[in-house]
PDB file of C-alpha atoms in Angstrom:
ATOM      1  CA  MET A 297     -85.458-318.785 -70.206  1.00 66.00           C
ATOM      2  CA  ASP A 298     -86.672-318.788 -67.195  1.00 74.00           C
ATOM      3  CA  ASN A 299     -87.677-321.743 -66.116  1.00 88.00           C
ATOM      4  CA  ASP A 300     -90.117-321.107 -62.756  1.00 91.00           C
ATOM      5  CA  LEU A 301     -92.971-321.023 -65.297  1.00 92.00           C
ATOM      6  CA  LEU A 302     -92.480-324.590 -66.430  1.00 95.00           C
ATOM      7  CA  VAL A 303     -91.415-325.538 -63.318  1.00 94.00           C
ATOM      8  CA  SER A 304     -95.073-324.796 -62.081  1.00 96.00           C
ATOM      9  CA  LYS A 305     -97.255-325.516 -64.964  1.00 96.00           C
ATOM     10  CA  MET A 306     -95.257-328.877 -64.488  1.00 96.00           C
ATOM     11  CA  GLY A 307     -96.564-329.031 -61.036  1.00 97.00           C
ATOM     12  CA  THR A 308     -99.865-328.645 -62.423  1.00 97.00           C
ATOM     13  CA  ILE A 309    -100.171-331.473 -64.853  1.00 97.00           C
ATOM     14  CA  GLU A 310     -98.663-333.520 -62.263  1.00 97.00           C
ATOM     15  CA  ARG A 311    -101.582-332.148 -59.470  1.00 98.00           C
ATOM     16  CA  CYS A 312    -104.026-332.546 -61.987  1.00 97.00           C
ATOM     17  CA  CYS A 313    -102.923-336.661 -63.891  1.00 97.00           C
ATOM     18  CA  LYS A 314    -103.218-337.159 -60.633  1.00 97.00           C
ATOM     19  CA  ARG A 315    -106.889-336.198 -59.362  1.00 97.00           C
ATOM     20  CA  ALA A 316    -107.711-337.373 -62.968  1.00 97.00           C
ATOM     21  CA  ARG A 317    -106.229-340.512 -61.542  1.00 97.00           C
ATOM     22  CA  ASP A 318    -107.871-340.974 -58.121  1.00 97.00           C
ATOM     23  CA  GLU A 319    -111.123-339.932 -59.512  1.00 97.00           C
ATOM     24  CA  TYR A 320    -111.237-343.647 -62.159  1.00 96.00           C
ATOM     25  CA  GLU A 321    -108.979-344.845 -59.709  1.00 96.00           C
ATOM     26  CA  LYS A 322    -111.162-344.728 -56.872  1.00 96.00           C
ATOM     27  CA  ASP A 323    -114.094-347.384 -58.175  1.00 95.00           C
ATOM     28  CA  PRO A 324    -113.180-348.202 -62.352  1.00 94.00           C
ATOM     29  CA  THR A 325    -116.782-350.338 -62.548  1.00 94.00           C
ATOM     30  CA  THR A 326    -118.315-347.472 -61.240  1.00 96.00           C
ATOM     31  CA  PHE A 327    -116.935-344.896 -62.854  1.00 95.00           C
ATOM     32  CA  VAL A 328    -119.158-344.921 -65.795  1.00 91.00           C
ATOM     33  CA  GLY A 329    -122.218-344.497 -63.436  1.00 93.00           C
ATOM     34  CA  ASP A 330    -121.053-342.259 -61.670  1.00 94.00           C
ATOM     35  CA  ILE A 331    -120.553-338.010 -63.352  1.00 92.00           C
ATOM     36  CA  THR A 332    -119.803-336.696 -61.040  1.00 94.00           C
ATOM     37  CA  ARG A 333    -116.182-337.764 -60.447  1.00 95.00           C
ATOM     38  CA  GLN A 334    -116.337-338.471 -64.896  1.00 93.00           C
ATOM     39  CA  ASP A 335    -116.761-334.143 -65.019  1.00 92.00           C
ATOM     40  CA  ALA A 336    -113.552-333.927 -61.859  1.00 95.00           C
ATOM     41  CA  ALA A 337    -111.177-335.677 -64.270  1.00 95.00           C
ATOM     42  CA  THR A 338    -112.629-334.543 -67.475  1.00 93.00           C
ATOM     43  CA  LEU A 339    -111.900-330.316 -66.056  1.00 94.00           C
ATOM     44  CA  ASN A 340    -108.140-331.916 -64.717  1.00 96.00           C
ATOM     45  CA  VAL A 341    -107.578-333.367 -67.907  1.00 95.00           C
ATOM     46  CA  ILE A 342    -108.522-330.203 -69.579  1.00 94.00           C
ATOM     47  CA  ARG A 343    -106.498-328.246 -67.015  1.00 96.00           C
ATOM     48  CA  ALA A 344    -103.838-330.476 -67.697  1.00 96.00           C
ATOM     49  CA  TRP A 345    -103.909-329.599 -71.251  1.00 96.00           C
ATOM     50  CA  GLU A 346    -103.797-326.180 -70.869  1.00 96.00           C
ATOM     51  CA  ALA A 347    -100.371-326.761 -68.869  1.00 97.00           C
ATOM     52  CA  ALA A 348     -99.232-328.269 -71.563  1.00 97.00           C
ATOM     53  CA  VAL A 349    -100.196-325.741 -74.330  1.00 96.00           C
ATOM     54  CA  GLU A 350     -99.348-322.411 -71.817  1.00 96.00           C
ATOM     55  CA  MET A 351     -95.621-324.397 -71.194  1.00 96.00           C
ATOM     56  CA  GLY A 352     -95.514-324.750 -74.982  1.00 96.00           C
ATOM     57  CA  ASP A 353     -96.468-321.407 -76.611  1.00 95.00           C
ATOM     58  CA  TYR A 354     -93.381-320.778 -73.329  1.00 94.00           C
ATOM     59  CA  VAL A 355     -90.730-321.719 -75.256  1.00 94.00           C
ATOM     60  CA  LEU A 356     -92.155-320.688 -78.585  1.00 95.00           C
ATOM     61  CA  GLY A 357     -92.083-317.226 -77.041  1.00 92.00           C
ATOM     62  CA  SER A 358     -89.205-317.909 -75.596  1.00 91.00           C
ATOM     63  CA  LEU A 359     -87.012-318.641 -78.311  1.00 91.00           C
ATOM     64  CA  ASP A 360     -89.006-316.837 -81.560  1.00 90.00           C
ATOM     65  CA  LEU A 361     -89.844-319.884 -83.162  1.00 87.00           C
ATOM     66  CA  GLY A 362     -93.273-317.773 -84.126  1.00 75.00           C
ATOM     67  CA  PRO A 363     -96.723-317.864 -82.517  1.00 83.00           C
ATOM     68  CA  ALA A 364     -98.976-321.284 -82.768  1.00 87.00           C
ATOM     69  CA  GLN A 365    -102.814-320.199 -85.005  1.00 89.00           C
ATOM     70  CA  ASP A 366    -103.503-323.040 -81.950  1.00 91.00           C
ATOM     71  CA  GLU A 367    -103.482-326.080 -79.620  1.00 92.00           C
ATOM     72  CA  ARG A 368    -103.062-327.969 -81.894  1.00 92.00           C
ATOM     73  CA  GLU A 369    -100.181-326.195 -83.937  1.00 94.00           C
ATOM     74  CA  VAL A 370     -97.700-325.258 -80.314  1.00 96.00           C
ATOM     75  CA  ILE A 371     -97.375-329.772 -80.200  1.00 96.00           C
ATOM     76  CA  THR A 372     -96.749-329.566 -83.721  1.00 95.00           C
ATOM     77  CA  LEU A 373     -94.429-327.189 -83.691  1.00 95.00           C
ATOM     78  CA  LEU A 374     -92.283-328.581 -80.685  1.00 96.00           C
ATOM     79  CA  ALA A 375     -92.329-331.474 -82.762  1.00 96.00           C
ATOM     80  CA  GLU A 376     -90.718-329.576 -85.722  1.00 94.00           C
ATOM     81  CA  HIS A 377     -88.179-328.109 -84.070  1.00 93.00           C
ATOM     82  CA  GLY A 378     -88.166-331.911 -81.912  1.00 93.00           C
ATOM     83  CA  TRP A 379     -88.388-330.401 -78.609  1.00 95.00           C
ATOM     84  CA  ILE A 380     -90.599-333.377 -78.101  1.00 96.00           C
ATOM     85  CA  GLU A 381     -91.302-337.345 -79.590  1.00 96.00           C
ATOM     86  CA  ALA A 382     -93.276-336.837 -83.272  1.00 96.00           C
ATOM     87  CA  ALA A 383     -95.965-339.090 -81.326  1.00 95.00           C
ATOM     88  CA  LEU A 384     -95.881-337.907 -78.490  1.00 96.00           C
ATOM     89  CA  ALA A 385     -97.088-335.660 -80.819  1.00 96.00           C
ATOM     90  CA  GLU A 386     -99.840-336.712 -82.633  1.00 94.00           C
ATOM     91  CA  ASP A 387    -101.093-338.646 -79.567  1.00 93.00           C
ATOM     92  CA  LEU A 388    -100.948-335.300 -76.895  1.00 94.00           C
ATOM     93  CA  LYS A 389    -103.381-333.679 -80.585  1.00 93.00           C
ATOM     94  CA  ARG A 390    -106.069-336.632 -79.729  1.00 90.00           C
ATOM     95  CA  THR A 391    -106.165-335.871 -76.084  1.00 91.00           C
ATOM     96  CA  GLY A 392    -106.520-332.142 -77.312  1.00 91.00           C
ATOM     97  CA  GLU A 393    -109.707-332.976 -79.466  1.00 89.00           C
ATOM     98  CA  PHE A 394    -111.326-334.621 -76.421  1.00 87.00           C
ATOM     99  CA  CYS A 395    -110.617-331.101 -74.662  1.00 86.00           C
ATOM    100  CA  ARG A 396    -111.364-329.250 -77.761  1.00 83.00           C
ATOM    101  CA  ALA A 397    -114.890-331.523 -77.792  1.00 81.00           C
ATOM    102  CA  GLU A 398    -115.965-330.810 -74.199  1.00 71.00           C
ATOM    103  CA  TRP A 399    -115.211-326.633 -74.573  1.00 58.00           C
ATOM    104  CA  ASP A 400    -116.934-327.060 -77.665  1.00 57.00           C
ATOM    105  CA  TYR A 401    -119.558-328.391 -75.145  1.00 58.00           C
ATOM    106  CA  GLN A 402    -120.018-331.847 -77.335  1.00 60.00           C
ATOM    107  CA  ALA A 403    -120.089-334.710 -75.446  1.00 64.00           C
ATOM    108  CA  ALA A 404    -117.294-336.656 -75.319  1.00 66.00           C
ATOM    109  CA  PRO A 405    -116.800-340.106 -75.318  1.00 80.00           C
ATOM    110  CA  LEU A 406    -116.763-341.896 -72.313  1.00 85.00           C
ATOM    111  CA  PRO A 407    -114.350-344.254 -73.367  1.00 87.00           C
ATOM    112  CA  ALA A 408    -112.041-341.653 -74.780  1.00 89.00           C
ATOM    113  CA  LEU A 409    -111.862-340.380 -71.600  1.00 91.00           C
ATOM    114  CA  VAL A 410    -110.725-343.920 -70.010  1.00 92.00           C
ATOM    115  CA  ALA A 411    -108.350-344.292 -73.253  1.00 91.00           C
ATOM    116  CA  ILE A 412    -107.083-340.663 -71.961  1.00 93.00           C
ATOM    117  CA  ILE A 413    -107.161-341.222 -67.646  1.00 94.00           C
ATOM    118  CA  LYS A 414    -105.073-344.654 -68.572  1.00 91.00           C
ATOM    119  CA  ARG A 415    -102.697-343.893 -70.820  1.00 86.00           C
ATOM    120  CA  GLY A 416    -102.187-340.720 -72.111  1.00 81.00           C
ATOM    121  CA  LEU A 417    -101.796-338.907 -68.809  1.00 92.00           C
ATOM    122  CA  ASP A 418     -98.247-340.106 -69.257  1.00 92.00           C
ATOM    123  CA  GLU A 419     -97.510-338.841 -72.529  1.00 94.00           C
ATOM    124  CA  PHE A 420     -98.853-335.016 -70.447  1.00 95.00           C
ATOM    125  CA  ASP A 421     -95.789-335.717 -67.512  1.00 95.00           C
ATOM    126  CA  ALA A 422     -93.386-337.489 -70.536  1.00 95.00           C
ATOM    127  CA  TYR A 423     -94.390-334.053 -72.672  1.00 97.00           C
ATOM    128  CA  ALA A 424     -93.096-331.841 -68.929  1.00 96.00           C
ATOM    129  CA  ARG A 425     -90.423-333.748 -68.671  1.00 96.00           C
ATOM    130  CA  ALA A 426     -89.165-332.915 -72.286  1.00 96.00           C
ATOM    131  CA  LEU A 427     -89.417-329.569 -72.438  1.00 96.00           C
ATOM    132  CA  MET A 428     -87.869-329.069 -68.500  1.00 94.00           C
ATOM    133  CA  THR A 429     -85.165-331.380 -70.125  1.00 93.00           C
ATOM    134  CA  GLY A 430     -84.436-328.833 -73.160  1.00 91.00           C
ATOM    135  CA  ALA A 431     -85.468-325.017 -71.171  1.00 90.00           C
ATOM    136  CA  THR A 432     -82.455-326.915 -69.008  1.00 88.00           C
ATOM    137  CA  ALA A 433     -80.042-328.059 -71.461  1.00 87.00           C
ATOM    138  CA  LEU A 434     -80.039-324.158 -73.047  1.00 84.00           C
ATOM    139  CA  ALA A 435     -80.208-322.894 -69.704  1.00 81.00           C
ATOM    140  CA  ALA A 436     -76.715-324.545 -69.298  1.00 81.00           C
ATOM    141  CA  GLN A 437     -75.412-323.218 -72.007  1.00 80.00           C
ATOM    142  CA  GLY A 438     -75.999-319.862 -71.091  1.00 72.00           C
ATOM    143  CA  ASP A 439     -77.835-318.611 -74.468  1.00 54.00           C
ATOM    144  CA  PRO A 440     -81.238-317.941 -74.979  1.00 52.00           C
ATOM    145  CA  GLY A 441     -81.260-320.461 -77.436  1.00 49.00           C
ATOM    146  CA  THR A 442     -78.829-322.440 -79.245  1.00 46.00           C
ATOM    147  CA  GLY A 443     -80.605-320.567 -82.863  1.00 48.00           C
ATOM    148  CA  ASP A 444     -82.220-323.119 -84.816  1.00 53.00           C
ATOM    149  CA  GLY A 445     -85.232-324.192 -81.693  1.00 55.00           C
ATOM    150  CA  LYS A 446     -83.478-327.298 -81.109  1.00 55.00           C
ATOM    151  CA  PRO A 447     -82.698-327.716 -77.525  1.00 56.00           C
ATOM    152  CA  ALA A 448     -78.793-329.117 -76.914  1.00 48.00           C
ATOM    153  CA  GLY A 449     -78.356-332.481 -76.751  1.00 47.00           C
ATOM    154  CA  ASP A 450     -80.705-333.090 -78.731  1.00 47.00           C
ATOM    155  CA  PRO A 451     -79.604-335.744 -81.148  1.00 43.00           C
ATOM    156  CA  SER A 452     -80.974-334.264 -84.749  1.00 43.00           C
ATOM    157  CA  ILE A 453     -79.005-331.449 -84.262  1.00 39.00           C
TER     158      ILE A 453
END
């Protein structure tokens, strides 16, 4: 597995999360009334989600763990194969639901965006680090995978 793509996507996630936080933290009291800042934050949450899904797709494809049918399944498969914790997967899927509503031109509720900025952005960081840790462990073993799709050193093996 080539970690360059994972490193690149991890950087994208970090930048997007920082930008979404910056837009909110400029002044949380005026965020509700500032559609431009809301749009910038929303766009960056969506970009972070897309980068996270692309990271997951890459891991799944590299280990022949099957193609995921949608974004939620990417996260589900990673949890099933021990790459991320189940609780983290559920939290990320909720963020994905917010992004899906935005993609479908439905008005995702502003409280959901604020909750993601306050709590959910840290989940992206935990996710990216978990995938990088697993990929680095596999690379250290010198083979493309463990045969069961679990990262080396995973306690559930």
